[in-house]
Amino acid sequence: MEDSDGEPMFAFQDLDYIPFGYSGILAPYIETGPGTMRAASTLMALDLALKDQKAAATVVCDLGCGDGEFLIGLLGHINAVASNLSTAQGIGIDYNAELIKTAGLNSNTQGAKAEWLIYNFNDDQDDLASTLINAHQVTHVFIYLVPKQLAMPTVRGILTRLYESGVVLCCHKFYPEYLTAARKDVLMDLVVYHNPR
């Protein structure tokens, strides 16, 4: 999918707002801090999901994970809260192969149980929603995508299918208008979408 200039839809030379981080040629990389990570964990009710030795059944996905630091920190936080023998696992997804390589190195160094995937959101040829639901059994997804990304038909399809399957979605700063919010943290600019089946 290309814009009017023939660039891939994930090219964001025209963005008016990049809060912090840096911008690459394809999409902005926006670092997410530890306060947001802890608030997202609480808002997604990960503390409740991890009770009674359920951590092993908890798989958290970071859609647009960049270098993986947010997901690695989130896994460290929720696994410390779980304080049991099982640990939650993660899956980080980004279009940028170099950032995914860095994420893999970071998770190995920090001992995080995570898998890292390179994925082209422009065409969704591999049916990401089915892969996350069926192969990875994802239970929670953190999303920090800009409005132009959230509006893409492929991203809309992925998020809608995850939502309809009962996966807990948490968006930071920017929100898909096509899903119904379940909970909000106005101070931390987070919204959770959950459609329990």
PDB file of N, CA and C in Angstrom, residues 34 38 98 131 134 146 151 160 179:
ATOM      1  N   PRO A  34       9.030   3.814  31.557  1.00  0.00           N
ATOM      2  CA  PRO A  34       8.619   2.821  32.553  1.00  0.00           C
ATOM      3  C   PRO A  34       7.293   3.147  33.247  1.00  0.00           C
ATOM      4  N   ARG A  38       4.205   0.460  33.505  1.00  0.00           N
ATOM      5  CA  ARG A  38       3.517   0.014  34.724  1.00  0.00           C
ATOM      6  C   ARG A  38       2.018   0.320  34.664  1.00  0.00           C
ATOM      7  N   GLU A  98      16.570  -4.207  11.659  1.00  0.00           N
ATOM      8  CA  GLU A  98      17.661  -3.823  12.560  1.00  0.00           C
ATOM      9  C   GLU A  98      17.159  -3.672  14.002  1.00  0.00           C
ATOM     10  N   THR A 131      -2.059 -15.758  13.220  1.00  0.00           N
ATOM     11  CA  THR A 131      -0.780 -16.217  13.768  1.00  0.00           C
ATOM     12  C   THR A 131      -0.685 -15.904  15.257  1.00  0.00           C
ATOM     13  N   ASN A 134      -3.653 -18.096  17.110  1.00  0.00           N
ATOM     14  CA  ASN A 134      -3.541 -19.556  17.052  1.00  0.00           C
ATOM     15  C   ASN A 134      -2.149 -20.093  17.355  1.00  0.00           C
ATOM     16  N   VAL A 146       0.828   5.418  15.365  1.00  0.00           N
ATOM     17  CA  VAL A 146       0.271   6.741  15.095  1.00  0.00           C
ATOM     18  C   VAL A 146      -1.033   6.607  14.313  1.00  0.00           C
ATOM     19  N   ALA A 151      -5.175   3.668  11.038  1.00  0.00           N
ATOM     20  CA  ALA A 151      -6.227   3.771  10.025  1.00  0.00           C
ATOM     21  C   ALA A 151      -5.997   2.861   8.817  1.00  0.00           C
ATOM     22  N   THR A 160      -9.063  -5.473  14.829  1.00  0.00           N
ATOM     23  CA  THR A 160     -10.471  -5.875  14.958  1.00  0.00           C
ATOM     24  C   THR A 160     -10.576  -7.372  15.239  1.00  0.00           C
ATOM     25  N   LEU A 179     -12.863   0.665  17.436  1.00  0.00           N
ATOM     26  CA  LEU A 179     -13.044  -0.265  18.560  1.00  0.00           C
ATOM     27  C   LEU A 179     -13.709   0.466  19.722  1.00  0.00           C
TER      28      LEU A 179
END
